[in-house]
Amino acid sequence: MTVQNNSKLSAGELVINGVEYAVPSQAPKSSVLATNLMQNCHFKTSINADFWPKEVPEPKYNQAWVEVYVTSILAWLHEATHSKLLDTTKPVYILQAGSQTYRLGLTILHKLLQSIESQGLSDINLCMIFTAEDENKQTLLMNHPDFGYFCEQQQAKIIEWDIYSSRALPLQAIDGDRIYTEQNPLVFIAHGVLSLLPQAVYQVHYQQVYRAEFASISLDEVPQNYDTEARDKPAMPLLWSLQKQSKVHSAAKADTKQLAVNWQLANPKSESSGLDDMLRPWLENTLLFYMAQGVNKTIAVPIKAAQLLNNIEVAFPRGVVQLVSDEVHPEFGLKLPQTISPEGIGLPIDIGLLHKIEENKGFVKHIKLPFDNKSLAISMSHKDSITFSYTSHALENACKTGSPAAHEHIHQSLQRATKALTESQIQAYVSQSNYDPLVMAIFLPRLLKEGGPINERPAWRELLNKVWENHVVDYENETFAFELGLLAIDLSHWALAKTCMLMRMEINGPSTACLHNLGLAAWATGDMEIAVQSVDLALELNPQDEQVLNLRSNMLEYLSRCDQLPWFDVQANQSQDSVLKLLPVSEQHLREYYIQYRRPDIAERLRGVRLRQFEQLQSLWHTWLEEEKLKQKAHFALVHAEFGFIGGVVIEFNAVEPKGTHGDGKFEYQSAHLSFWVGKDFQNRGFGKSSVSLIINHLRDLSNKLNISLLNTSAWSHNMVSRHILEVSGFHEIEKVKGEGVMEEVFYELSLR
């Protein structure tokens, strides 16, 4: 028998006669360091190590996560109401852990408040508690538009506290309002934050346990000629012991540090000696449990998370509903990190251990999320919680049917497939994501580059509305609102464009680009006063901006032209409160004119020019201006306060020979011929009738000035929609018919005096 001693074999492997056999692993080895590095290393227990994050970063979440939390909380509220557990005279608080998790908290609160009334829970007063120890973060959150609204409604509070705080949970919000902790159970949400709290790291080596102590080493401290490949490799090697030092220095970030570990043989009883009466037996029993299993693996015990949850339980004596989601502690042990980023590192957490502190207290359910290494747990420590089976079922069903992990995988795959998808497929993905702003953000660059979709624009506008409803602005770096606003402009979704630009400025302050876009949207919706004010403010910020200068020049030219038109009263138009306005067509209307006019039946009904290319309309524009100068025709745009351009009107002025003149060439009165149309996106919504009514009132107001007494028009006899609009608007059919069959034309007239 020959035994092969191969230094390249992994620990726990033995080769006999060419066959590899597994043998018990060796005890963990500490990192091998040069003498000068060892002297500068200050090893600390993992609980006190300096590699943990100093604050919780904004967690990753999608709309599927929001749906899981909202569904679970609503189910619990139903069962709590049925069990008469709640005091409806006092708030039911939801505590969102982590100061940077406010966007997730605001989204959950918004969805809950939308749902409770429709689900018969309107007598419950929900209030979300946000945490922030830093005064600057408190100020930013208080100035957040969504939080401000909820705060006014007594549905959101801030407490001066965070999950890293060693203080007890405060019983008063920063505005001085009391937090009522004794009337109702608390709902506590910890989304991906507990793994960022310090944990105690151990190596269980069969019947022994080793405590990990850590030190961080700057790359600058590592000597250039130090080659660790010639040394024995430790059980948890440093990154610079795996490759040549020169490669590490060229690849590593300047502020990234290496992590060194020192293993110390430990005793379970002495390890737990510094903890309180509740956690002491928990840690000791945990270590003894793993030792009894006879395993060899690295574990992390979430001591700080356990202390946090215990403090929350103490603060709310009526019980706590915990919704905890995080990265799962691997079954076969942790793989410790080798480097430390400036933001710090976290470790996967054993959520099951947290709920073994008081095993017989209430209801606990753990769900391993499909397609991911994350887990979600719900625990309820309030009265009769063991009977709350509907809540558990709702949570489990939400995780399976709308798996957050599945949504995340789809999100990642979409980032590589944006160019390959059709517009309909993009709509489908955004819809299936529950209108997740994160998914919409993937497609925004492509959609903006292509100029926005042309087809199915109403569906796109509705889609953007739903996406915006799910978006919570980032009070430190809001970019999504601006980009979504640009797409809204491309889609002529002016109401959303205004909202996005105003929100961006509310968060980040006034900007030339936002004010320019706001002016553009105001002009498109007929609010010229706001349009001019916006571009003037933009020029105050940047007097040399060419886009703003061009927009202002075009506006002033348009207003000057409007002021000279005899058939348009600028002052009367500005004083109108109607959502629909009759404005002279401008060159800025042409793009939307073409899009709304291009349905073939619109030109057929008008007996008008069929536009197959935008250039045709641009050529017609010059003809219209000439007709305007000769006072032959008036070309109007129908402008809606929300939708902008929705259709067109043409008034052709004609001389009428009065009765009794016997053809002597004297014309005392004029008549006008009316043509109107409503765009393809806005038909069958009542705009035809309201447009004709607006036209009639406009011409009646100017009838004396223009010397017009009669308005006439015509329609194909088979165009029953237009004929009905004319008749209900006061037009009378006259005894005149032209053509036959489908070419038969009927005529109408209306007295303006």
Short mmCIF file of N, CA and C in Angstrom, two decimals, residues 313-400:
data_model
loop_
_atom_site.label_atom_id
_atom_site.label_comp_id
_atom_site.label_asym_id
_atom_site.label_seq_id
_atom_site.Cartn_x
_atom_site.Cartn_y
_atom_site.Cartn_z
N GLU A 313 -39.21 43.27 21.48
CA GLU A 313 -40.24 42.49 22.18
C GLU A 313 -40.54 43.10 23.55
N VAL A 314 -39.50 43.57 24.23
CA VAL A 314 -39.68 44.18 25.55
C VAL A 314 -40.47 45.48 25.43
N ALA A 315 -40.21 46.26 24.38
CA ALA A 315 -40.87 47.56 24.21
C ALA A 315 -42.35 47.42 23.91
N PHE A 316 -42.76 46.32 23.27
CA PHE A 316 -44.16 46.12 22.91
C PHE A 316 -44.69 44.87 23.63
N PRO A 317 -45.22 45.06 24.83
CA PRO A 317 -45.65 43.91 25.64
C PRO A 317 -46.82 43.13 25.05
N ARG A 318 -47.59 43.73 24.13
CA ARG A 318 -48.70 43.00 23.52
C ARG A 318 -48.23 42.03 22.44
N GLY A 319 -46.93 42.03 22.16
CA GLY A 319 -46.39 41.09 21.20
C GLY A 319 -45.89 41.76 19.93
N VAL A 320 -45.15 41.00 19.15
CA VAL A 320 -44.55 41.51 17.91
C VAL A 320 -44.76 40.49 16.80
N VAL A 321 -45.13 41.00 15.63
CA VAL A 321 -45.16 40.20 14.41
C VAL A 321 -43.88 40.53 13.65
N GLN A 322 -42.99 39.56 13.55
CA GLN A 322 -41.70 39.79 12.88
C GLN A 322 -41.76 39.23 11.46
N LEU A 323 -41.40 40.07 10.51
CA LEU A 323 -41.22 39.64 9.12
C LEU A 323 -39.75 39.88 8.78
N VAL A 324 -38.99 38.80 8.76
CA VAL A 324 -37.54 38.90 8.59
C VAL A 324 -37.14 38.17 7.32
N SER A 325 -36.48 38.87 6.42
CA SER A 325 -35.96 38.24 5.21
C SER A 325 -34.48 38.56 5.11
N ASP A 326 -33.70 37.56 4.69
CA ASP A 326 -32.26 37.78 4.60
C ASP A 326 -31.61 36.61 3.89
N GLU A 327 -30.31 36.78 3.65
CA GLU A 327 -29.53 35.72 3.03
C GLU A 327 -29.40 34.56 4.01
N VAL A 328 -29.59 33.35 3.50
CA VAL A 328 -29.63 32.17 4.36
C VAL A 328 -28.23 31.74 4.76
N HIS A 329 -28.10 31.34 6.02
CA HIS A 329 -26.85 30.74 6.51
C HIS A 329 -26.67 29.39 5.81
N PRO A 330 -25.56 29.18 5.09
CA PRO A 330 -25.39 27.93 4.35
C PRO A 330 -25.42 26.71 5.26
N GLU A 331 -26.03 25.65 4.76
CA GLU A 331 -26.18 24.44 5.57
C GLU A 331 -24.85 23.83 5.95
N PHE A 332 -23.86 23.90 5.06
CA PHE A 332 -22.57 23.27 5.32
C PHE A 332 -21.51 24.26 5.80
N GLY A 333 -21.97 25.38 6.31
CA GLY A 333 -21.04 26.32 6.91
C GLY A 333 -20.75 27.53 6.04
N LEU A 334 -20.28 28.57 6.72
CA LEU A 334 -19.97 29.83 6.04
C LEU A 334 -18.66 29.75 5.28
N LYS A 335 -18.58 30.52 4.22
CA LYS A 335 -17.31 30.79 3.56
C LYS A 335 -16.98 32.24 3.87
N LEU A 336 -15.98 32.42 4.70
CA LEU A 336 -15.66 33.76 5.16
C LEU A 336 -15.07 34.61 4.04
N PRO A 337 -15.38 35.89 4.02
CA PRO A 337 -14.83 36.77 2.98
C PRO A 337 -13.34 36.97 3.16
N GLN A 338 -12.69 37.36 2.08
CA GLN A 338 -11.24 37.57 2.11
C GLN A 338 -10.86 39.04 2.07
N THR A 339 -11.77 39.87 1.57
CA THR A 339 -11.49 41.30 1.50
C THR A 339 -12.63 42.08 2.14
N ILE A 340 -12.32 43.32 2.49
CA ILE A 340 -13.30 44.20 3.12
C ILE A 340 -13.45 45.44 2.26
N SER A 341 -14.65 45.72 1.81
CA SER A 341 -14.90 46.94 1.05
C SER A 341 -15.05 48.11 2.01
N PRO A 342 -14.93 49.35 1.52
CA PRO A 342 -15.08 50.51 2.40
C PRO A 342 -16.44 50.56 3.09
N GLU A 343 -17.47 50.00 2.45
CA GLU A 343 -18.81 50.02 3.03
C GLU A 343 -18.98 48.97 4.13
N GLY A 344 -18.01 48.04 4.23
CA GLY A 344 -18.13 46.97 5.20
C GLY A 344 -18.75 45.73 4.59
N ILE A 345 -18.81 44.67 5.37
CA ILE A 345 -19.37 43.40 4.88
C ILE A 345 -20.35 42.85 5.90
N GLY A 346 -21.27 42.05 5.41
CA GLY A 346 -22.19 41.33 6.28
C GLY A 346 -22.00 39.84 6.07
N LEU A 347 -22.64 39.05 6.90
CA LEU A 347 -22.57 37.60 6.79
C LEU A 347 -23.98 37.03 6.75
N PRO A 348 -24.18 35.96 5.97
CA PRO A 348 -25.50 35.31 5.98
C PRO A 348 -25.92 34.99 7.40
N ILE A 349 -27.22 35.05 7.63
CA ILE A 349 -27.72 34.91 8.99
C ILE A 349 -28.58 33.66 9.13
N ASP A 350 -28.47 33.02 10.26
CA ASP A 350 -29.30 31.85 10.56
C ASP A 350 -30.56 32.35 11.26
N ILE A 351 -31.61 32.59 10.45
CA ILE A 351 -32.85 33.13 11.02
C ILE A 351 -33.47 32.15 11.99
N GLY A 352 -33.27 30.85 11.73
CA GLY A 352 -33.82 29.84 12.63
C GLY A 352 -33.28 29.97 14.04
N LEU A 353 -31.99 30.33 14.16
CA LEU A 353 -31.41 30.49 15.49
C LEU A 353 -32.10 31.60 16.28
N LEU A 354 -32.49 32.67 15.58
CA LEU A 354 -33.13 33.80 16.25
C LEU A 354 -34.43 33.38 16.94
N HIS A 355 -35.10 32.43 16.34
CA HIS A 355 -36.39 32.03 16.88
C HIS A 355 -36.30 30.86 17.85
N LYS A 356 -35.05 30.48 18.21
CA LYS A 356 -34.86 29.44 19.22
C LYS A 356 -34.57 30.03 20.59
N ILE A 357 -34.56 31.37 20.67
CA ILE A 357 -34.31 32.00 21.97
C ILE A 357 -35.44 31.67 22.93
N GLU A 358 -36.67 31.81 22.44
CA GLU A 358 -37.84 31.40 23.22
C GLU A 358 -38.69 30.51 22.32
N GLU A 359 -38.35 29.25 22.26
CA GLU A 359 -38.93 28.35 21.27
C GLU A 359 -40.43 28.16 21.44
N ASN A 360 -40.91 28.25 22.64
CA ASN A 360 -42.33 27.97 22.88
C ASN A 360 -43.18 29.23 22.95
N LYS A 361 -42.63 30.34 22.50
CA LYS A 361 -43.35 31.60 22.58
C LYS A 361 -43.91 31.96 21.21
N GLY A 362 -45.18 31.62 20.97
CA GLY A 362 -45.86 32.06 19.77
C GLY A 362 -45.63 31.17 18.56
N PHE A 363 -45.93 31.74 17.39
CA PHE A 363 -45.94 31.04 16.12
C PHE A 363 -44.71 31.43 15.30
N VAL A 364 -44.09 30.44 14.65
CA VAL A 364 -42.93 30.70 13.80
C VAL A 364 -43.07 29.90 12.52
N LYS A 365 -42.80 30.54 11.39
CA LYS A 365 -42.84 29.86 10.09
C LYS A 365 -41.66 30.34 9.25
N HIS A 366 -40.88 29.40 8.73
CA HIS A 366 -39.73 29.72 7.87
C HIS A 366 -40.03 29.26 6.45
N ILE A 367 -39.72 30.12 5.49
CA ILE A 367 -39.95 29.80 4.09
C ILE A 367 -38.66 30.04 3.31
N LYS A 368 -38.14 28.99 2.71
CA LYS A 368 -36.98 29.13 1.83
C LYS A 368 -37.50 29.57 0.47
N LEU A 369 -37.05 30.74 0.04
CA LEU A 369 -37.54 31.29 -1.21
C LEU A 369 -36.99 30.51 -2.39
N PRO A 370 -37.85 30.16 -3.35
CA PRO A 370 -37.36 29.44 -4.54
C PRO A 370 -36.44 30.32 -5.38
N PHE A 371 -35.51 29.68 -6.06
CA PHE A 371 -34.58 30.33 -7.00
C PHE A 371 -33.58 31.26 -6.32
N ASP A 372 -33.37 31.11 -5.02
CA ASP A 372 -32.48 32.06 -4.36
C ASP A 372 -31.93 31.45 -3.07
N ASN A 373 -30.95 32.13 -2.49
CA ASN A 373 -30.38 31.69 -1.22
C ASN A 373 -30.91 32.54 -0.07
N LYS A 374 -32.11 33.07 -0.24
CA LYS A 374 -32.72 33.89 0.80
C LYS A 374 -33.85 33.13 1.47
N SER A 375 -34.15 33.57 2.67
CA SER A 375 -35.22 32.97 3.45
C SER A 375 -36.08 34.07 4.03
N LEU A 376 -37.34 33.75 4.26
CA LEU A 376 -38.28 34.69 4.86
C LEU A 376 -38.96 33.98 6.02
N ALA A 377 -39.00 34.65 7.15
CA ALA A 377 -39.61 34.05 8.34
C ALA A 377 -40.62 35.00 8.93
N ILE A 378 -41.70 34.43 9.43
CA ILE A 378 -42.68 35.20 10.18
C ILE A 378 -42.81 34.58 11.56
N SER A 379 -42.79 35.42 12.55
CA SER A 379 -43.02 34.94 13.92
C SER A 379 -44.01 35.89 14.57
N MET A 380 -44.88 35.32 15.40
CA MET A 380 -45.90 36.11 16.10
C MET A 380 -45.87 35.73 17.58
N SER A 381 -45.64 36.71 18.42
CA SER A 381 -45.53 36.44 19.86
C SER A 381 -46.72 36.96 20.64
N HIS A 382 -47.77 37.40 19.95
CA HIS A 382 -48.91 37.96 20.65
C HIS A 382 -49.89 36.87 21.08
N LYS A 383 -50.92 37.26 21.74
CA LYS A 383 -51.94 36.34 22.23
C LYS A 383 -52.59 35.57 21.07
N ASP A 384 -52.79 34.27 21.28
CA ASP A 384 -53.47 33.39 20.31
C ASP A 384 -52.77 33.33 18.96
N SER A 385 -51.48 33.66 18.91
CA SER A 385 -50.80 33.68 17.62
C SER A 385 -50.73 32.30 16.97
N ILE A 386 -50.78 31.26 17.78
CA ILE A 386 -50.68 29.90 17.24
C ILE A 386 -51.87 29.57 16.35
N THR A 387 -52.96 30.34 16.49
CA THR A 387 -54.17 30.07 15.69
C THR A 387 -54.20 30.88 14.40
N PHE A 388 -53.21 31.73 14.17
CA PHE A 388 -53.22 32.62 13.00
C PHE A 388 -52.68 31.89 11.77
N SER A 389 -53.39 30.87 11.34
CA SER A 389 -52.92 30.04 10.22
C SER A 389 -53.12 30.74 8.87
N TYR A 390 -54.13 31.59 8.78
CA TYR A 390 -54.39 32.28 7.50
C TYR A 390 -53.23 33.19 7.13
N THR A 391 -52.65 33.86 8.12
CA THR A 391 -51.51 34.74 7.86
C THR A 391 -50.34 33.95 7.30
N SER A 392 -50.07 32.80 7.92
CA SER A 392 -48.97 31.95 7.44
C SER A 392 -49.23 31.46 6.03
N HIS A 393 -50.47 31.06 5.76
CA HIS A 393 -50.82 30.56 4.42
C HIS A 393 -50.68 31.68 3.38
N ALA A 394 -51.14 32.88 3.72
CA ALA A 394 -51.06 34.00 2.78
C ALA A 394 -49.61 34.33 2.46
N LEU A 395 -48.75 34.31 3.47
CA LEU A 395 -47.33 34.59 3.26
C LEU A 395 -46.70 33.53 2.36
N GLU A 396 -46.96 32.28 2.66
CA GLU A 396 -46.36 31.19 1.88
C GLU A 396 -46.84 31.23 0.43
N ASN A 397 -48.12 31.50 0.25
CA ASN A 397 -48.67 31.55 -1.11
C ASN A 397 -48.09 32.73 -1.89
N ALA A 398 -47.91 33.88 -1.22
CA ALA A 398 -47.33 35.05 -1.89
C ALA A 398 -45.89 34.79 -2.32
N CYS A 399 -45.15 34.06 -1.50
CA CYS A 399 -43.75 33.75 -1.83
C CYS A 399 -43.66 32.80 -3.02
N LYS A 400 -44.61 31.90 -3.14
CA LYS A 400 -44.55 30.91 -4.21
C LYS A 400 -45.09 31.47 -5.53
#
